[in-house]
Short mmCIF file of C-alpha atoms and ligand atoms in Angstrom, two decimals:
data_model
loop_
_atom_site.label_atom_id
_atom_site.label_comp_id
_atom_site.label_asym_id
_atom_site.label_seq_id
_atom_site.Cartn_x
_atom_site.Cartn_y
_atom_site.Cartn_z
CA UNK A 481 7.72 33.64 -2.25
CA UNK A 482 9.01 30.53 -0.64
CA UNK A 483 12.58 31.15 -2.73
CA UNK A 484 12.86 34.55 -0.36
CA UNK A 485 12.31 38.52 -1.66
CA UNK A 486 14.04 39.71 -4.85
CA UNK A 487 13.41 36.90 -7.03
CA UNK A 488 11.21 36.80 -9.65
CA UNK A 489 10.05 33.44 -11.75
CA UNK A 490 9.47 33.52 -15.32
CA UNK A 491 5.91 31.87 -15.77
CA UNK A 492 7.44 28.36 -17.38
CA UNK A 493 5.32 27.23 -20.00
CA UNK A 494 5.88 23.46 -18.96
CA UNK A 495 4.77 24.21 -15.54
CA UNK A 496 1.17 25.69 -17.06
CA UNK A 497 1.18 22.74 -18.63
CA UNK A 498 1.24 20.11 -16.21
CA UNK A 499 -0.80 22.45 -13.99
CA UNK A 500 -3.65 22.47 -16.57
CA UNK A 501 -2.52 18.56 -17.62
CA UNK A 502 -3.68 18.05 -13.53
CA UNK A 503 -6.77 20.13 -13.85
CA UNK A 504 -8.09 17.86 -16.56
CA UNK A 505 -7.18 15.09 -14.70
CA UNK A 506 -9.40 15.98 -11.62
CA UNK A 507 -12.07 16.80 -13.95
CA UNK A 508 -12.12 13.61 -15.11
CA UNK A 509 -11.00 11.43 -12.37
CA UNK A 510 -14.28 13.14 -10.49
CA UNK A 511 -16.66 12.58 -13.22
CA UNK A 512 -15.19 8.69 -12.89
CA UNK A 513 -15.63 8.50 -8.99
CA UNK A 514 -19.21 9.58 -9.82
CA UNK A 515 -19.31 7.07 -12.91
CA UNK A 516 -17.97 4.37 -10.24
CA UNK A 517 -15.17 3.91 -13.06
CA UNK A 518 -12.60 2.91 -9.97
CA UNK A 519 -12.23 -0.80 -9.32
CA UNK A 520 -9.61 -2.82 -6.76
CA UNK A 521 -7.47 -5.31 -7.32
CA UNK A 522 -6.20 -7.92 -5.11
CA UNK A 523 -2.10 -8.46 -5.00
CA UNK A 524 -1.81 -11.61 -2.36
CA UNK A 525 0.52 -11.50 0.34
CA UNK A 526 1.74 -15.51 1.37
CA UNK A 527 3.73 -17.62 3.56
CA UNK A 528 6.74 -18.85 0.87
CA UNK A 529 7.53 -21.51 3.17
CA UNK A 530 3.96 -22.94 4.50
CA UNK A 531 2.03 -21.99 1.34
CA UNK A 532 -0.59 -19.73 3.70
CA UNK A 533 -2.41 -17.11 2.31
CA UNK A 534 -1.85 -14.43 4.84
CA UNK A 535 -3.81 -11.49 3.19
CA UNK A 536 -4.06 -9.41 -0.03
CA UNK A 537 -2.97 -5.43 -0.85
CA UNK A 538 -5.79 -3.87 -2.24
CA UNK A 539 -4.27 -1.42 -5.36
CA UNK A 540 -6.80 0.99 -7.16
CA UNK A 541 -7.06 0.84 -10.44
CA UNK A 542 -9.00 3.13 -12.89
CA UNK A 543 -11.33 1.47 -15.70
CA UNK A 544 -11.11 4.76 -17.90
CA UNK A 545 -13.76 5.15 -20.80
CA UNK A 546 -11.07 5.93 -23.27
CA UNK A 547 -7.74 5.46 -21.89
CA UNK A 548 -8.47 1.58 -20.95
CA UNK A 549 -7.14 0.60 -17.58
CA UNK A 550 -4.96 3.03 -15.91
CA UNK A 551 -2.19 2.48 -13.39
CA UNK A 552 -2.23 4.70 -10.17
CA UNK A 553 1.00 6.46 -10.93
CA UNK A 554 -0.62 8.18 -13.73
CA UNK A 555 -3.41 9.35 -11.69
CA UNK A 556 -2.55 9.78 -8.26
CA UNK A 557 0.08 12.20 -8.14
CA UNK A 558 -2.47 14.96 -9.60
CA UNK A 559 -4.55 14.08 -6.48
CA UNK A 560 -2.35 13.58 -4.13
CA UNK A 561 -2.27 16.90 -1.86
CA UNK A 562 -6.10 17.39 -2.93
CA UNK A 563 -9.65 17.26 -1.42
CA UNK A 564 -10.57 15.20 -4.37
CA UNK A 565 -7.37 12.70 -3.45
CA UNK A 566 -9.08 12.03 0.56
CA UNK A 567 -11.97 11.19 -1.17
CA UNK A 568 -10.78 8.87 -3.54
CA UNK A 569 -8.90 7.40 0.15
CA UNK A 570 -12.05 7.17 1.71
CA UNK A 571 -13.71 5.49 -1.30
CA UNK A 572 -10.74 2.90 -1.43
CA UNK A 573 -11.37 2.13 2.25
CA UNK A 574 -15.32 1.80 1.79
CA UNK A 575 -14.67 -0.65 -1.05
CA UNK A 576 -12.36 -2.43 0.97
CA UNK A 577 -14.12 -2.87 3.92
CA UNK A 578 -17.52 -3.74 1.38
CA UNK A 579 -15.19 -6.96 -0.24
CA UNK A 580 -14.07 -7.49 2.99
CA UNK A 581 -17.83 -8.53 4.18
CA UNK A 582 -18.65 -9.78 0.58
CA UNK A 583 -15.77 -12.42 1.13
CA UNK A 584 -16.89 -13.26 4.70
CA UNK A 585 -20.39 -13.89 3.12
CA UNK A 586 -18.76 -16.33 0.71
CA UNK A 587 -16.84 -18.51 3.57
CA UNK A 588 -13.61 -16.49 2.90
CA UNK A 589 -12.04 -14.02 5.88
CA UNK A 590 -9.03 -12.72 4.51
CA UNK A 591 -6.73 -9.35 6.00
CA UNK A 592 -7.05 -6.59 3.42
CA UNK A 593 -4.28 -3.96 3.58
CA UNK A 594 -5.48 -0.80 1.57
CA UNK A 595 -2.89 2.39 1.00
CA UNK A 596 -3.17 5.60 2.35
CA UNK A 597 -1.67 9.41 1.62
CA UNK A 598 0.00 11.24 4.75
CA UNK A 599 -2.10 13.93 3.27
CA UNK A 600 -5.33 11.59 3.89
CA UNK A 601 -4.02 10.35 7.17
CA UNK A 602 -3.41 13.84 8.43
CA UNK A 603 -6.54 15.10 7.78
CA UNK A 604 -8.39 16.05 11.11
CA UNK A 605 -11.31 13.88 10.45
CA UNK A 606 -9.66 10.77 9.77
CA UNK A 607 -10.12 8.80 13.12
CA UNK A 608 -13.71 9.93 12.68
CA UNK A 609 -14.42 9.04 9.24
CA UNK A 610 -13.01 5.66 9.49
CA UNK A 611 -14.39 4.77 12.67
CA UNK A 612 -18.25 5.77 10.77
CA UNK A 613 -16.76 2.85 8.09
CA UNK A 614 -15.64 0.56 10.65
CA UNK A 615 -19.13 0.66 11.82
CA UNK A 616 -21.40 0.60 9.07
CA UNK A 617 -19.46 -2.74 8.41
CA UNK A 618 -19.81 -3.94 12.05
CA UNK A 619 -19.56 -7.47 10.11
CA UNK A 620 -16.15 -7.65 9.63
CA UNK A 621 -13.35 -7.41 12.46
CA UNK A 622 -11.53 -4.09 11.87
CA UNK A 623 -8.55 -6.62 12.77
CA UNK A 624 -9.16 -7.87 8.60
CA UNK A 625 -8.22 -4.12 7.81
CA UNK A 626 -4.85 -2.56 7.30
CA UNK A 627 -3.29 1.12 6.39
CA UNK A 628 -0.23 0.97 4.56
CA UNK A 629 1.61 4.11 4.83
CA UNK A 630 3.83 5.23 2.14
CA UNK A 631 7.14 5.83 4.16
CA UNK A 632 8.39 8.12 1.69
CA UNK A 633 5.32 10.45 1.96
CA UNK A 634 6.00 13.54 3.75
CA UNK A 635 4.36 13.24 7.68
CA UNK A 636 4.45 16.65 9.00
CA UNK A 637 3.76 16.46 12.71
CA UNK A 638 5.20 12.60 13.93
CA UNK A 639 3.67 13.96 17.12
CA UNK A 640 0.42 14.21 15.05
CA UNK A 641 -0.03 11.02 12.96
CA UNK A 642 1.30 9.01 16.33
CA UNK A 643 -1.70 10.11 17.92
CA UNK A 644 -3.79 9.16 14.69
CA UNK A 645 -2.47 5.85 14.24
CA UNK A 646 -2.57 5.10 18.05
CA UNK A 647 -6.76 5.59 18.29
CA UNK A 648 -7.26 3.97 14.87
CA UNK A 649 -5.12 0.85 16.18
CA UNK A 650 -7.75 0.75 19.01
CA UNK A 651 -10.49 0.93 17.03
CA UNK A 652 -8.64 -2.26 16.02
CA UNK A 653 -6.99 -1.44 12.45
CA UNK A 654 -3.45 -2.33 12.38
CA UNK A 655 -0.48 -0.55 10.05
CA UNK A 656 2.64 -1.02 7.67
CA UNK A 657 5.03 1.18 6.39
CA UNK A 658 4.95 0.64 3.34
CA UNK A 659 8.24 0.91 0.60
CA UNK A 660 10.36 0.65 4.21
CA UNK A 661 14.03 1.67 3.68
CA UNK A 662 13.46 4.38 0.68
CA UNK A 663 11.98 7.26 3.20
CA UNK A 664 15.18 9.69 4.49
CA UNK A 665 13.88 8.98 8.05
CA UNK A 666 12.99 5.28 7.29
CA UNK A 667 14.48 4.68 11.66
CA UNK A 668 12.72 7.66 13.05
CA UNK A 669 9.58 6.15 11.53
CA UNK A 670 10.49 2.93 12.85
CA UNK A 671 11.27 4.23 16.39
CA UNK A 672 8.08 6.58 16.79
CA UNK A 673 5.18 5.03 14.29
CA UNK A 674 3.64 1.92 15.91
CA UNK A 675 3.51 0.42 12.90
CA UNK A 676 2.84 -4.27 13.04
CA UNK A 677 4.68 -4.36 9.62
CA UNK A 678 7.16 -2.91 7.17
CA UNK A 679 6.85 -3.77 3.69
CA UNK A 680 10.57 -4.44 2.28
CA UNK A 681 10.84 -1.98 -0.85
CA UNK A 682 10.66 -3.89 -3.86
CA UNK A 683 14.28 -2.21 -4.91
CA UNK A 684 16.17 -4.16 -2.46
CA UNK A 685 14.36 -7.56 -3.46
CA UNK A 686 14.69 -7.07 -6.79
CA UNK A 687 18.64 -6.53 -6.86
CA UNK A 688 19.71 -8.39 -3.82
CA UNK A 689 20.88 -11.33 -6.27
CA UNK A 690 23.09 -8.91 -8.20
CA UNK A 691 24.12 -6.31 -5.88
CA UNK A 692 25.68 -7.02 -2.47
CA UNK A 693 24.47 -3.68 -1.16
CA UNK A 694 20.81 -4.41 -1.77
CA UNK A 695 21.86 -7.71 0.32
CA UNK A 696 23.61 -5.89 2.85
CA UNK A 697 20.78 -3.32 3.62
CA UNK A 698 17.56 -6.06 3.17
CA UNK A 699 19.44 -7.85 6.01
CA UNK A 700 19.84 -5.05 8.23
CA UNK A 701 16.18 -4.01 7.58
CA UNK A 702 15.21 -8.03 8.90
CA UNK A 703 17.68 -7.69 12.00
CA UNK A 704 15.80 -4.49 12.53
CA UNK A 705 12.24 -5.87 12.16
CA UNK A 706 13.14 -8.17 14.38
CA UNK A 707 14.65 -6.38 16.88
CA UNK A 708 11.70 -4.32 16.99
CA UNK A 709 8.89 -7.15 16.68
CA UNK A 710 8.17 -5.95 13.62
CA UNK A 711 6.61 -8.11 11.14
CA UNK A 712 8.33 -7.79 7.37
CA UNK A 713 6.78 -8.51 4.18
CA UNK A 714 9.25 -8.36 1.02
CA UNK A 715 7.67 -6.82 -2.05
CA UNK A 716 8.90 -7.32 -5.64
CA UNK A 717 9.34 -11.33 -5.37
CA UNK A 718 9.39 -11.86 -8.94
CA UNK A 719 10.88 -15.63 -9.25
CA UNK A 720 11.42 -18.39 -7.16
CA UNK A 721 15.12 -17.35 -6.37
CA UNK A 722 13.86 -14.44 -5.13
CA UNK A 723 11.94 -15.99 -2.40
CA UNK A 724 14.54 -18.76 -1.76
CA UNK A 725 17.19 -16.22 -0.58
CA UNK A 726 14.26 -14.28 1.43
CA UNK A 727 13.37 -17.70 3.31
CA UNK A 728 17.37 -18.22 3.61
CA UNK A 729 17.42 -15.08 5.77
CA UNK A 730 14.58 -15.92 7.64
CA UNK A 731 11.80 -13.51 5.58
CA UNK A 732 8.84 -16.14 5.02
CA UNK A 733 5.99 -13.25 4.18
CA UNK A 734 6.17 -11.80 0.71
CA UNK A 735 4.37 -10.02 -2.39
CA UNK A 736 5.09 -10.29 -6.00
CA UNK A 737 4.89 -11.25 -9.77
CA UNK A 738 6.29 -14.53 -8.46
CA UNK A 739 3.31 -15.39 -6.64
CA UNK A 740 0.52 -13.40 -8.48
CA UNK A 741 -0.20 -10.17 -9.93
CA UNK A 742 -2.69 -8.13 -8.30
CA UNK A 743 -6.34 -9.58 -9.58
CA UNK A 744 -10.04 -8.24 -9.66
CA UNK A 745 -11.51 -9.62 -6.11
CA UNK A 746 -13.53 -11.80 -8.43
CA UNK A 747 -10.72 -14.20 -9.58
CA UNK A 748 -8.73 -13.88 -5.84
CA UNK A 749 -10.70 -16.96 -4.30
CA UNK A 750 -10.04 -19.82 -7.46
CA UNK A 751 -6.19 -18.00 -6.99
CA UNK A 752 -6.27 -18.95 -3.30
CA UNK A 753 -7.50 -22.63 -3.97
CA UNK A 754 -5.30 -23.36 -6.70
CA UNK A 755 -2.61 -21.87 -5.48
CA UNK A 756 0.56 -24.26 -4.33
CA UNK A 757 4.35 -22.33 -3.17
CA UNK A 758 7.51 -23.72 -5.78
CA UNK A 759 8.36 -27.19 -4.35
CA UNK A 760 11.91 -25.32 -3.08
CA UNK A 761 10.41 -23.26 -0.81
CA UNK A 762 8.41 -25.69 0.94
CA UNK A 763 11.35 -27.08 1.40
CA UNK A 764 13.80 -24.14 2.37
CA UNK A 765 15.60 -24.39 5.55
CA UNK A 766 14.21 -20.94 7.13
CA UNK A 767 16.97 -18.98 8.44
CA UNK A 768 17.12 -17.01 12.38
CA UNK A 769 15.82 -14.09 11.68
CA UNK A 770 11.80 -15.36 12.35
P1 C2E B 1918 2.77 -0.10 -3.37
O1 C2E B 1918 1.78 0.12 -2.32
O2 C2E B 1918 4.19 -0.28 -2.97
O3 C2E B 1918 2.23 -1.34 -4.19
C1 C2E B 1918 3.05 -2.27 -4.85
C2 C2E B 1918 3.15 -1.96 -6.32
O4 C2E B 1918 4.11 -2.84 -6.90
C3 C2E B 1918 1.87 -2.21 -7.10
O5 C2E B 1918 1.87 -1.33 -8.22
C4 C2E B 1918 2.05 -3.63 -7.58
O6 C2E B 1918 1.28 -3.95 -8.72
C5 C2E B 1918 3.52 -3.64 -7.90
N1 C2E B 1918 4.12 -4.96 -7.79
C6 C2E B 1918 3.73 -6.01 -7.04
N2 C2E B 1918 4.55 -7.06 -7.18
C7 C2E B 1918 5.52 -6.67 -8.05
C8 C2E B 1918 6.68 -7.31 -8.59
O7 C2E B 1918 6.99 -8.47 -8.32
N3 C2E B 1918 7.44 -6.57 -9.44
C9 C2E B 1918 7.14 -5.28 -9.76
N4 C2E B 1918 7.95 -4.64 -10.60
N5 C2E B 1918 6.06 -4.63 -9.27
C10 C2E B 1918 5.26 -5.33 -8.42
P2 C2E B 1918 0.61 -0.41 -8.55
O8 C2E B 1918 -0.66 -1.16 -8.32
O9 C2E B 1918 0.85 0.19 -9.89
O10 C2E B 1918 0.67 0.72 -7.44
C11 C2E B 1918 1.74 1.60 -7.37
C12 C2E B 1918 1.67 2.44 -6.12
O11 C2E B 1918 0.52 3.30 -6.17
C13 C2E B 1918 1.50 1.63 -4.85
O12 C2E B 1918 2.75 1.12 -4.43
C14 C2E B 1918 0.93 2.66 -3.92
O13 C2E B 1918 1.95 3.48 -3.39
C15 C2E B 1918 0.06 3.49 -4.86
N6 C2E B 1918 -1.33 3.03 -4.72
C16 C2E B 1918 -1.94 1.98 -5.30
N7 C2E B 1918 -3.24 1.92 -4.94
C17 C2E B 1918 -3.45 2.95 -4.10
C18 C2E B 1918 -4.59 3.44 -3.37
O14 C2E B 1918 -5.68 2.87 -3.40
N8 C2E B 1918 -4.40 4.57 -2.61
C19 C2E B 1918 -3.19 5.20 -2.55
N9 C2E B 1918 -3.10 6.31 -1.76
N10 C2E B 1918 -2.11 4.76 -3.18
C20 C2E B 1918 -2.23 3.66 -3.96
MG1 MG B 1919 1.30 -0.66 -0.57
MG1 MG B 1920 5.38 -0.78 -1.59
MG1 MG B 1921 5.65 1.51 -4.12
#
């Protein structure tokens, strides 16, 4: 219907396929929310340059019966514009917020950032739902707890998920935009979402040795940042070369294989003790830009 009138779609056997391939899938991925077969791992975000932890991404992971562990991409997408998916969201947050006080307990206090669907975010409940969360863990500071939006993700109504991320940042939660630079309105996002911090997309850090472009546009997206007192965290550092060009341009937050792979929350505090930045970007002369 959406093509217009006089057209008329041959039932494609692929697309029966992946539409059944989906309904398994949220079979089974409910059966594992029930079967608490979801777990989080911890990706740590640092200061290159003064060796500071400064927080940790929290990315689901599913601990399937069969299939071993199972990476988000294979799962998500068949949730993604689905009941089942906000519930999974909610679940992440819960978790989240449940480490979060865990961690306090054990003398650590540590900003989580978690990921969230527009779809999730847009649902009319939201502010509600998360507010309940926020306080049923009145121990930890809804300061410690942070929505990354996927900039990419279709939001419908800016008007809309303004509003939503304006009364969740009073309840005190704060926001990034996340994969910033990849969306097709990457600036209108930056104008109208009051977003603390965009997460460089790990395509520009990852080719920005090689490719002058990538160079060109990660340096526009830090005179941006900084031009609207944004914070930036790169993604994708993968080696120490990486991070000494970042620091070079004046980027000193960052993610990445190059620092450590996401972990089970278990292993994140003997990461955080042991954990000491390359020798050359300790000593890195940081550029303007911060
Ligand atoms: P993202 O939020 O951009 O997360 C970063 C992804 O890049 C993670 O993949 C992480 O493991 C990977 N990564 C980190 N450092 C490096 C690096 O140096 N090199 C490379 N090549 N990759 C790196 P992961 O965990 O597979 O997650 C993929 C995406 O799935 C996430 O991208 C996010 O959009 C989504 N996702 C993950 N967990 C959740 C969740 O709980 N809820 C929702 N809605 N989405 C999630
Ligand atoms: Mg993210
Ligand atoms: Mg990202
Ligand atoms: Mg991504």
């Amino acid at each position: 219907k959406q093509d217009g009138k006089n057209r008329c779609h041959v039932f494609d056997t692929d697309y029966a396929r992946s539409l059944r391939g989906h309904q398994e899938t949220i079979a089974d991925i409910r059966q594992g929310l029930a079967q608490k077969q979801f777990r989080l791992f911890y990706q740590p975000k640092v200061n290159m340059h003064t060796g500071e932890i400064i927080g940790a991404e929290a990315l689901i992971r599913w601990l399937h019966p069969h299939k071993g562990m199972v990476a988000p991409a294979l799962f998500l997408p068949a949730i993604e514009q689905h009941s089942l998916g906000v519930e999974l969201g909610y679940w992440v947050i819960e978790e989240a917020l449940r480490q979060l006080a865990e961690w306090q307990r054990q003398g650590m206090t540590l900003p989580v950032s978690v990921n969230i669907s527009a779809y999730h975010l847009q649902q009319l409940d939201f502010v509600n739902r998360l507010q309940l969360l926020l306080h049923f863990y009145s121990d930890v500071s809804p300061s410690l707890l942070q929505l990354e939006i996927l900039e990419t993700s279709a939001l419908n109504d800016l008007t809309h998920v303004q509003a939503v991320m304006q009364a969740c940042i009073r309840s005190g939660v704060s926001f990034a935009l996340d994969d910033f630079g990849t969306g097709y309105s990457s600036l209108t996002y930056l104008k109208r979402l009051p977003a603390k911090v965009l997460k460089i997309d790990q395509s520009f850090v990852r080719d920005m040795l090689i490719d002058p472009d990538d160079l060109a546009i990660l340096k526009g997206i830090i005179v941006l940042a900084n031009e609207f007192k944004r914070e930036i965290v790169a993604e994708g550092v993968e080696t120490t070369e990486h991070g000494e060009l970042l620091l070079q341009l004046g980027c000193t937050h960052a993610q990445g294989y190059g620092i450590a792979r996401p972990m089970p929350a278990e292993q994140f505090m003997p990461w955080k003790k042991a954990w000491l930045p390359p020798e050359v970007w300790v000593a890195a002369k940081v550029g303007e830009a911060t």
